[in-house]
C-alpha atoms as a PDB file:
ATOM      1  CA  MET A   1      -1.531  10.218  -7.474  1.00  0.00           C
ATOM      2  CA  LEU A   2      -1.413   7.995 -10.586  1.00  0.00           C
ATOM      3  CA  LEU A   3      -4.063   5.894 -12.004  1.00  0.00           C
ATOM      4  CA  SER A   4      -3.544   3.595 -14.958  1.00  0.00           C
ATOM      5  CA  GLY A   5      -5.625   1.945 -17.542  1.00  0.00           C
ATOM      6  CA  GLN A   6      -4.898  -0.274 -20.440  1.00  0.00           C
ATOM      7  CA  ASN A   7      -2.668   2.224 -22.272  1.00  0.00           C
ATOM      8  CA  TYR A   8      -2.925   5.500 -20.264  1.00  0.00           C
ATOM      9  CA  ILE A   9      -1.948   6.989 -16.917  1.00  0.00           C
ATOM     10  CA  ASP A  10      -3.813   9.691 -15.281  1.00  0.00           C
ATOM     11  CA  PHE A  11      -2.291  12.400 -12.925  1.00  0.00           C
ATOM     12  CA  TRP A  12      -4.638  13.396 -10.173  1.00  0.00           C
ATOM     13  CA  ASP A  13      -4.359  16.213  -7.494  1.00  0.00           C
ATOM     14  CA  ILE A  14      -5.635  14.629  -4.342  1.00  0.00           C
ATOM     15  CA  LYS A  15      -6.215  17.916  -2.523  1.00  0.00           C
ATOM     16  CA  LEU A  16      -8.260  19.437  -5.437  1.00  0.00           C
ATOM     17  CA  LYS A  17      -9.773  16.002  -6.342  1.00  0.00           C
ATOM     18  CA  SER A  18      -9.204  16.788  -9.973  1.00  0.00           C
ATOM     19  CA  LYS A  19      -7.390  15.259 -12.867  1.00  0.00           C
ATOM     20  CA  ILE A  20      -4.337  17.452 -13.927  1.00  0.00           C
ATOM     21  CA  GLY A  21      -2.931  15.425 -16.799  1.00  0.00           C
ATOM     22  CA  SER A  22      -2.781  12.147 -18.769  1.00  0.00           C
ATOM     23  CA  LEU A  23      -0.125  10.190 -20.380  1.00  0.00           C
ATOM     24  CA  LYS A  24      -0.617   7.686 -23.199  1.00  0.00           C
ATOM     25  CA  VAL A  25       1.802   4.649 -23.270  1.00  0.00           C
ATOM     26  CA  PHE A  26       2.180   2.456 -26.260  1.00  0.00           C
ATOM     27  CA  SER A  27       4.793  -0.302 -27.230  1.00  0.00           C
ATOM     28  CA  ASP A  28       5.650  -1.709 -30.660  1.00  0.00           C
ATOM     29  CA  GLU A  29       3.015  -4.446 -29.904  1.00  0.00           C
ATOM     30  CA  PRO A  30      -0.404  -3.155 -30.739  1.00  0.00           C
ATOM     31  CA  LEU A  31      -2.209  -5.363 -28.238  1.00  0.00           C
ATOM     32  CA  ALA A  32       0.291  -4.670 -25.285  1.00  0.00           C
ATOM     33  CA  LYS A  33      -1.068  -3.184 -22.228  1.00  0.00           C
ATOM     34  CA  ILE A  34       0.083  -1.667 -18.909  1.00  0.00           C
ATOM     35  CA  SER A  35       0.841  -4.367 -16.355  1.00  0.00           C
ATOM     36  CA  SER A  36       2.808  -2.310 -13.654  1.00  0.00           C
ATOM     37  CA  ILE A  37       3.727   1.218 -12.755  1.00  0.00           C
ATOM     38  CA  ASN A  38       6.052   3.015 -10.232  1.00  0.00           C
ATOM     39  CA  VAL A  39       7.212   6.487  -9.551  1.00  0.00           C
ATOM     40  CA  SER A  40      10.713   7.508  -8.631  1.00  0.00           C
ATOM     41  CA  GLN A  41      11.667   8.797  -5.186  1.00  0.00           C
ATOM     42  CA  TYR A  42      11.475  12.335  -6.258  1.00  0.00           C
ATOM     43  CA  ALA A  43       8.433  11.817  -8.541  1.00  0.00           C
ATOM     44  CA  GLY A  44      10.349  12.974 -11.511  1.00  0.00           C
ATOM     45  CA  VAL A  45      10.337   9.793 -13.596  1.00  0.00           C
ATOM     46  CA  ILE A  46       7.408   7.422 -14.135  1.00  0.00           C
ATOM     47  CA  ALA A  47       8.189   3.731 -14.939  1.00  0.00           C
ATOM     48  CA  VAL A  48       5.689   1.625 -16.760  1.00  0.00           C
ATOM     49  CA  GLY A  49       5.867  -2.078 -17.477  1.00  0.00           C
ATOM     50  CA  MET A  50       3.965  -3.756 -20.220  1.00  0.00           C
ATOM     51  CA  THR A  51       2.461  -7.157 -21.072  1.00  0.00           C
ATOM     52  CA  ASP A  52       4.876  -7.597 -24.095  1.00  0.00           C
ATOM     53  CA  GLY A  53       8.032  -7.076 -21.919  1.00  0.00           C
ATOM     54  CA  THR A  54       8.455  -3.338 -22.724  1.00  0.00           C
ATOM     55  CA  VAL A  55       9.681  -0.887 -20.032  1.00  0.00           C
ATOM     56  CA  PHE A  56       8.668   2.777 -20.691  1.00  0.00           C
ATOM     57  CA  LEU A  57      10.187   5.613 -18.626  1.00  0.00           C
ATOM     58  CA  TYR A  58       8.784   9.174 -18.790  1.00  0.00           C
ATOM     59  CA  ASN A  59      10.767  12.092 -17.377  1.00  0.00           C
ATOM     60  CA  ARG A  60       8.193  14.852 -16.467  1.00  0.00           C
ATOM     61  CA  ALA A  61      10.865  17.484 -15.883  1.00  0.00           C
ATOM     62  CA  SER A  62      12.386  17.206 -19.435  1.00  0.00           C
ATOM     63  CA  ASN A  63       9.203  15.880 -21.028  1.00  0.00           C
ATOM     64  CA  SER A  64      11.225  13.093 -22.595  1.00  0.00           C
ATOM     65  CA  SER A  65      10.855   9.290 -22.635  1.00  0.00           C
ATOM     66  CA  VAL A  66      12.682   6.193 -23.358  1.00  0.00           C
ATOM     67  CA  LYS A  67      11.377   2.636 -23.918  1.00  0.00           C
ATOM     68  CA  LYS A  68      12.829  -0.770 -24.459  1.00  0.00           C
ATOM     69  CA  ILE A  69      11.828  -4.376 -24.588  1.00  0.00           C
ATOM     70  CA  ILE A  70      13.858  -5.954 -21.778  1.00  0.00           C
ATOM     71  CA  HIS A  71      11.652  -8.956 -20.789  1.00  0.00           C
ATOM     72  CA  ASP A  72      10.201 -11.790 -22.835  1.00  0.00           C
ATOM     73  CA  GLY A  73       7.043 -11.714 -21.043  1.00  0.00           C
ATOM     74  CA  THR A  74       4.686  -9.393 -18.843  1.00  0.00           C
ATOM     75  CA  VAL A  75       6.636  -7.026 -16.521  1.00  0.00           C
ATOM     76  CA  ASN A  76       5.088  -7.437 -13.102  1.00  0.00           C
ATOM     77  CA  HIS A  77       7.379  -5.542 -10.684  1.00  0.00           C
ATOM     78  CA  ILE A  78       9.302  -2.283 -11.003  1.00  0.00           C
ATOM     79  CA  HIS A  79      11.510  -0.738  -8.469  1.00  0.00           C
ATOM     80  CA  PHE A  80      13.716   2.422  -8.541  1.00  0.00           C
ATOM     81  CA  LEU A  81      17.161   2.135  -6.935  1.00  0.00           C
ATOM     82  CA  SER A  82      20.149   4.252  -6.068  1.00  0.00           C
ATOM     83  CA  ALA A  83      18.486   7.632  -5.920  1.00  0.00           C
ATOM     84  CA  ASP A  84      16.592   6.882  -9.227  1.00  0.00           C
ATOM     85  CA  ARG A  85      19.655   6.051 -11.247  1.00  0.00           C
ATOM     86  CA  TYR A  86      18.655   2.375 -11.754  1.00  0.00           C
ATOM     87  CA  LEU A  87      15.589   0.178 -12.102  1.00  0.00           C
ATOM     88  CA  LEU A  88      14.966  -3.382 -10.959  1.00  0.00           C
ATOM     89  CA  THR A  89      12.244  -5.179 -12.886  1.00  0.00           C
ATOM     90  CA  SER A  90      10.978  -8.633 -12.949  1.00  0.00           C
ATOM     91  CA  GLY A  91       8.573 -10.582 -15.341  1.00  0.00           C
ATOM     92  CA  THR A  92       6.681 -13.671 -16.225  1.00  0.00           C
ATOM     93  CA  ASP A  93       9.754 -14.789 -18.161  1.00  0.00           C
ATOM     94  CA  GLY A  94      11.518 -15.478 -14.809  1.00  0.00           C
ATOM     95  CA  GLN A  95      14.076 -12.813 -15.122  1.00  0.00           C
ATOM     96  CA  VAL A  96      15.088 -10.075 -12.796  1.00  0.00           C
ATOM     97  CA  ILE A  97      17.013  -7.326 -14.527  1.00  0.00           C
ATOM     98  CA  LYS A  98      18.674  -4.206 -13.290  1.00  0.00           C
ATOM     99  CA  SER A  99      18.951  -1.510 -15.808  1.00  0.00           C
ATOM    100  CA  ALA A 100      20.137   2.238 -15.983  1.00  0.00           C
ATOM    101  CA  VAL A 101      17.388   4.727 -15.913  1.00  0.00           C
ATOM    102  CA  SER A 102      19.034   7.002 -18.535  1.00  0.00           C
ATOM    103  CA  ASN A 103      19.054   4.470 -21.381  1.00  0.00           C
ATOM    104  CA  LEU A 104      17.600   1.092 -19.904  1.00  0.00           C
ATOM    105  CA  GLU A 105      20.913  -0.610 -20.484  1.00  0.00           C
ATOM    106  CA  GLU A 106      21.192  -3.818 -18.544  1.00  0.00           C
ATOM    107  CA  THR A 107      23.673  -3.903 -15.513  1.00  0.00           C
ATOM    108  CA  TYR A 108      22.986  -7.490 -14.428  1.00  0.00           C
ATOM    109  CA  SER A 109      20.268 -10.073 -14.778  1.00  0.00           C
ATOM    110  CA  LYS A 110      19.154 -13.177 -12.799  1.00  0.00           C
ATOM    111  CA  GLN A 111      17.275 -16.061 -14.346  1.00  0.00           C
ATOM    112  CA  LEU A 112      14.597 -18.255 -12.593  1.00  0.00           C
ATOM    113  CA  LYS A 113      12.805 -21.309 -14.159  1.00  0.00           C
ATOM    114  CA  ASN A 114       9.322 -19.928 -13.785  1.00  0.00           C
ATOM    115  CA  ARG A 115       7.559 -16.562 -13.542  1.00  0.00           C
ATOM    116  CA  VAL A 116       8.377 -14.176 -10.796  1.00  0.00           C
ATOM    117  CA  SER A 117       5.741 -13.932  -8.102  1.00  0.00           C
ATOM    118  CA  THR A 118       7.559 -11.685  -5.533  1.00  0.00           C
ATOM    119  CA  LEU A 119      10.285  -9.203  -5.705  1.00  0.00           C
ATOM    120  CA  VAL A 120      11.331  -7.417  -2.505  1.00  0.00           C
ATOM    121  CA  ILE A 121      14.075  -4.883  -2.106  1.00  0.00           C
ATOM    122  CA  ASP A 122      15.791  -3.286   0.913  1.00  0.00           C
ATOM    123  CA  GLU A 123      18.154  -0.491  -0.239  1.00  0.00           C
ATOM    124  CA  SER A 124      19.476   0.172   3.276  1.00  0.00           C
ATOM    125  CA  SER A 125      20.913  -3.193   3.577  1.00  0.00           C
ATOM    126  CA  ASN A 126      21.607  -3.682  -0.156  1.00  0.00           C
ATOM    127  CA  LYS A 127      19.478  -6.790  -0.288  1.00  0.00           C
ATOM    128  CA  SER A 128      16.693  -8.223  -2.420  1.00  0.00           C
ATOM    129  CA  PHE A 129      14.486 -11.295  -2.409  1.00  0.00           C
ATOM    130  CA  VAL A 130      13.030 -12.968  -5.417  1.00  0.00           C
ATOM    131  CA  SER A 131      10.778 -15.914  -5.747  1.00  0.00           C
ATOM    132  CA  ASP A 132       9.049 -17.716  -8.712  1.00  0.00           C
ATOM    133  CA  VAL A 133       5.822 -19.648  -8.603  1.00  0.00           C
ATOM    134  CA  LEU A 134       7.344 -22.976  -8.019  1.00  0.00           C
ATOM    135  CA  ASP A 135      10.503 -23.809  -6.084  1.00  0.00           C
ATOM    136  CA  LYS A 136      13.227 -21.120  -6.714  1.00  0.00           C
ATOM    137  CA  GLN A 137      13.641 -18.354  -4.049  1.00  0.00           C
ATOM    138  CA  MET A 138      16.887 -16.478  -3.410  1.00  0.00           C
ATOM    139  CA  PHE A 139      18.486 -13.529  -1.729  1.00  0.00           C
ATOM    140  CA  PHE A 140      20.945 -11.396  -3.676  1.00  0.00           C
ATOM    141  CA  MET A 141      22.876  -8.176  -3.506  1.00  0.00           C
ATOM    142  CA  LEU A 142      21.257  -5.165  -5.148  1.00  0.00           C
ATOM    143  CA  ASP A 143      24.348  -3.458  -6.321  1.00  0.00           C
ATOM    144  CA  ASN A 144      26.005  -6.381  -8.177  1.00  0.00           C
ATOM    145  CA  GLY A 145      23.454  -9.223  -8.199  1.00  0.00           C
ATOM    146  CA  LYS A 146      25.765 -11.515  -6.219  1.00  0.00           C
ATOM    147  CA  SER A 147      23.790 -14.368  -4.532  1.00  0.00           C
ATOM    148  CA  ILE A 148      23.559 -14.476  -0.795  1.00  0.00           C
ATOM    149  CA  SER A 149      21.436 -17.659  -0.140  1.00  0.00           C
ATOM    150  CA  GLU A 150      18.369 -19.718  -1.229  1.00  0.00           C
ATOM    151  CA  ILE A 151      15.655 -20.365   1.199  1.00  0.00           C
ATOM    152  CA  ASN A 152      15.147 -23.899   2.734  1.00  0.00           C
ATOM    153  CA  TYR A 153      11.921 -25.621   3.476  1.00  0.00           C
ATOM    154  CA  THR A 154      10.694 -29.258   3.749  1.00  0.00           C
ATOM    155  CA  ALA A 155       7.669 -28.869   1.369  1.00  0.00           C
ATOM    156  CA  ARG A 156       7.939 -29.807  -2.267  1.00  0.00           C
ATOM    157  CA  PHE A 157       7.329 -26.175  -3.215  1.00  0.00           C
ATOM    158  CA  ARG A 158       6.278 -22.842  -1.770  1.00  0.00           C
ATOM    159  CA  TRP A 159       4.358 -19.849  -3.322  1.00  0.00           C
ATOM    160  CA  PHE A 160       4.859 -16.383  -1.981  1.00  0.00           C
ATOM    161  CA  ARG A 161       2.762 -13.311  -2.339  1.00  0.00           C
ATOM    162  CA  LEU A 162       4.386 -10.546  -0.177  1.00  0.00           C
ATOM    163  CA  GLY A 163       7.725  -9.860   1.535  1.00  0.00           C
ATOM    164  CA  GLU A 164       9.342  -7.367   3.729  1.00  0.00           C
ATOM    165  CA  PHE A 165      12.933  -7.270   5.072  1.00  0.00           C
ATOM    166  CA  TYR A 166      13.317  -6.743   8.868  1.00  0.00           C
ATOM    167  CA  GLY A 167      16.224  -6.107  11.313  1.00  0.00           C
ATOM    168  CA  GLU A 168      18.489  -4.211   8.962  1.00  0.00           C
ATOM    169  CA  GLY A 169      18.177  -6.877   6.297  1.00  0.00           C
ATOM    170  CA  GLU A 170      18.950  -9.805   8.664  1.00  0.00           C
ATOM    171  CA  PHE A 171      15.438 -11.303   8.305  1.00  0.00           C
ATOM    172  CA  LEU A 172      12.817 -11.596   5.716  1.00  0.00           C
ATOM    173  CA  ILE A 173       8.992 -11.729   6.457  1.00  0.00           C
ATOM    174  CA  THR A 174       6.815 -13.412   3.921  1.00  0.00           C
ATOM    175  CA  THR A 175       3.115 -14.236   3.227  1.00  0.00           C
ATOM    176  CA  THR A 176       1.575 -16.934   0.965  1.00  0.00           C
ATOM    177  CA  PRO A 177      -1.588 -16.744  -1.123  1.00  0.00           C
ATOM    178  CA  LYS A 178      -3.315 -18.056   1.889  1.00  0.00           C
ATOM    179  CA  THR A 179      -2.686 -16.956   5.581  1.00  0.00           C
ATOM    180  CA  ASP A 180       0.724 -18.196   6.425  1.00  0.00           C
ATOM    181  CA  ILE A 181       3.317 -15.715   7.633  1.00  0.00           C
ATOM    182  CA  SER A 182       6.906 -16.766   7.792  1.00  0.00           C
ATOM    183  CA  LEU A 183      10.175 -15.419   9.266  1.00  0.00           C
ATOM    184  CA  TRP A 184      13.431 -16.335   7.450  1.00  0.00           C
ATOM    185  CA  ASP A 185      17.134 -15.809   8.150  1.00  0.00           C
ATOM    186  CA  VAL A 186      18.692 -14.126   5.127  1.00  0.00           C
ATOM    187  CA  SER A 187      22.106 -15.367   5.607  1.00  0.00           C
ATOM    188  CA  SER A 188      21.338 -18.976   5.782  1.00  0.00           C
ATOM    189  CA  GLY A 189      17.935 -19.047   4.073  1.00  0.00           C
ATOM    190  CA  ASN A 190      16.615 -21.182   6.983  1.00  0.00           C
ATOM    191  CA  GLU A 191      12.854 -20.713   7.989  1.00  0.00           C
ATOM    192  CA  LEU A 192      12.732 -19.667  11.641  1.00  0.00           C
ATOM    193  CA  PHE A 193       9.070 -19.600  12.423  1.00  0.00           C
ATOM    194  CA  THR A 194       5.601 -19.721  10.697  1.00  0.00           C
ATOM    195  CA  TRP A 195       2.237 -18.676  11.935  1.00  0.00           C
ATOM    196  CA  ASN A 196      -1.170 -17.888  10.464  1.00  0.00           C
ATOM    197  CA  SER A 197      -3.612 -14.882  10.230  1.00  0.00           C
ATOM    198  CA  LYS A 198      -6.992 -15.102  11.766  1.00  0.00           C
ATOM    199  CA  THR A 199      -9.603 -16.413   9.260  1.00  0.00           C
ATOM    200  CA  LEU A 200     -13.461 -16.142   9.016  1.00  0.00           C
ATOM    201  CA  SER A 201     -13.702 -18.607   6.252  1.00  0.00           C
ATOM    202  CA  LEU A 202     -11.632 -21.054   3.986  1.00  0.00           C
ATOM    203  CA  GLY A 203     -11.142 -18.528   1.250  1.00  0.00           C
ATOM    204  CA  SER A 204      -9.230 -15.922   3.349  1.00  0.00           C
ATOM    205  CA  THR A 205      -5.937 -14.711   2.103  1.00  0.00           C
ATOM    206  CA  ASN A 206      -3.434 -12.083   3.309  1.00  0.00           C
ATOM    207  CA  LEU A 207      -3.617  -9.054   1.026  1.00  0.00           C
ATOM    208  CA  ASP A 208      -1.220  -6.719   2.625  1.00  0.00           C
ATOM    209  CA  LEU A 209       1.836  -6.793   4.953  1.00  0.00           C
ATOM    210  CA  MET A 210       3.783  -4.014   6.638  1.00  0.00           C
ATOM    211  CA  VAL A 211       6.758  -4.012   9.007  1.00  0.00           C
ATOM    212  CA  ASN A 212       6.941  -1.167  11.555  1.00  0.00           C
ATOM    213  CA  LYS A 213       9.849  -1.389  13.872  1.00  0.00           C
ATOM    214  CA  ASN A 214       9.183  -4.579  15.897  1.00  0.00           C
ATOM    215  CA  LYS A 215       5.504  -4.915  14.848  1.00  0.00           C
ATOM    216  CA  ILE A 216       4.005  -6.647  11.778  1.00  0.00           C
ATOM    217  CA  LEU A 217       0.707  -5.573  10.350  1.00  0.00           C
ATOM    218  CA  THR A 218      -1.382  -7.937   8.167  1.00  0.00           C
ATOM    219  CA  PHE A 219      -4.636  -7.291   6.422  1.00  0.00           C
ATOM    220  CA  THR A 220      -6.819 -10.233   4.994  1.00  0.00           C
ATOM    221  CA  SER A 221      -9.291 -10.368   2.176  1.00  0.00           C
ATOM    222  CA  GLU A 222     -12.029 -10.677   4.920  1.00  0.00           C
ATOM    223  CA  GLY A 223     -11.078  -7.317   6.407  1.00  0.00           C
ATOM    224  CA  VAL A 224      -9.135  -8.928   9.410  1.00  0.00           C
ATOM    225  CA  TYR A 225      -6.619  -6.556  10.572  1.00  0.00           C
ATOM    226  CA  GLN A 226      -3.863  -7.862  13.052  1.00  0.00           C
ATOM    227  CA  VAL A 227      -0.737  -6.569  14.620  1.00  0.00           C
ATOM    228  CA  TRP A 228       1.893  -8.974  15.663  1.00  0.00           C
ATOM    229  CA  ASP A 229       4.856  -8.242  18.036  1.00  0.00           C
ATOM    230  CA  LEU A 230       8.218  -9.517  16.769  1.00  0.00           C
ATOM    231  CA  THR A 231      11.038  -9.712  19.236  1.00  0.00           C
ATOM    232  CA  LYS A 232      14.468 -10.931  18.707  1.00  0.00           C
ATOM    233  CA  GLU A 233      15.624 -13.681  21.162  1.00  0.00           C
END
């Protein structure tokens, strides 16, 4: 297990309940701090995003590292792709960038107007979803960045917190900062259905979302756990 602080990452053995190592992470900006972390599929590479736009990669096997400023703002999402050969990142600069793990050289980038709030990937269908905090949300291909569609809704703007692909990438399920849950058609971007989690007070929000076969599991800030049946008609 990894635990991160402002400029360090601790490695913990869960079975032994003890710390087995630590890694200090710094960028060229003295005040920059860790903003996001992820571990590669085979746990050989640790990816760290920082508040100054730096991405830091540490290879545990070779005890080597590479770092590069690839965003103009805080890095808020990091995903490993293609058996850990590529990295997909997003930031408060509104950019989504695919980079090579070996040297962090850019493969493609996509630019949104405002900071990215949500970045969802589904490697099995080669699809991704990105949303900024205002009115730009789109689906695109993971391998080459080609656009698929933009989502459609009647409101002036929408803000998304979480997302999961469903049905081999045919649909996307999203949550808002409140309790809305929506189902979207990926090919057209149309909203198919929206419903709400159970609330105990006005301040409730969905904190977690998981899709398991034809069921959706949601968990709210008030501790309300719900399971929803999703059937294709």
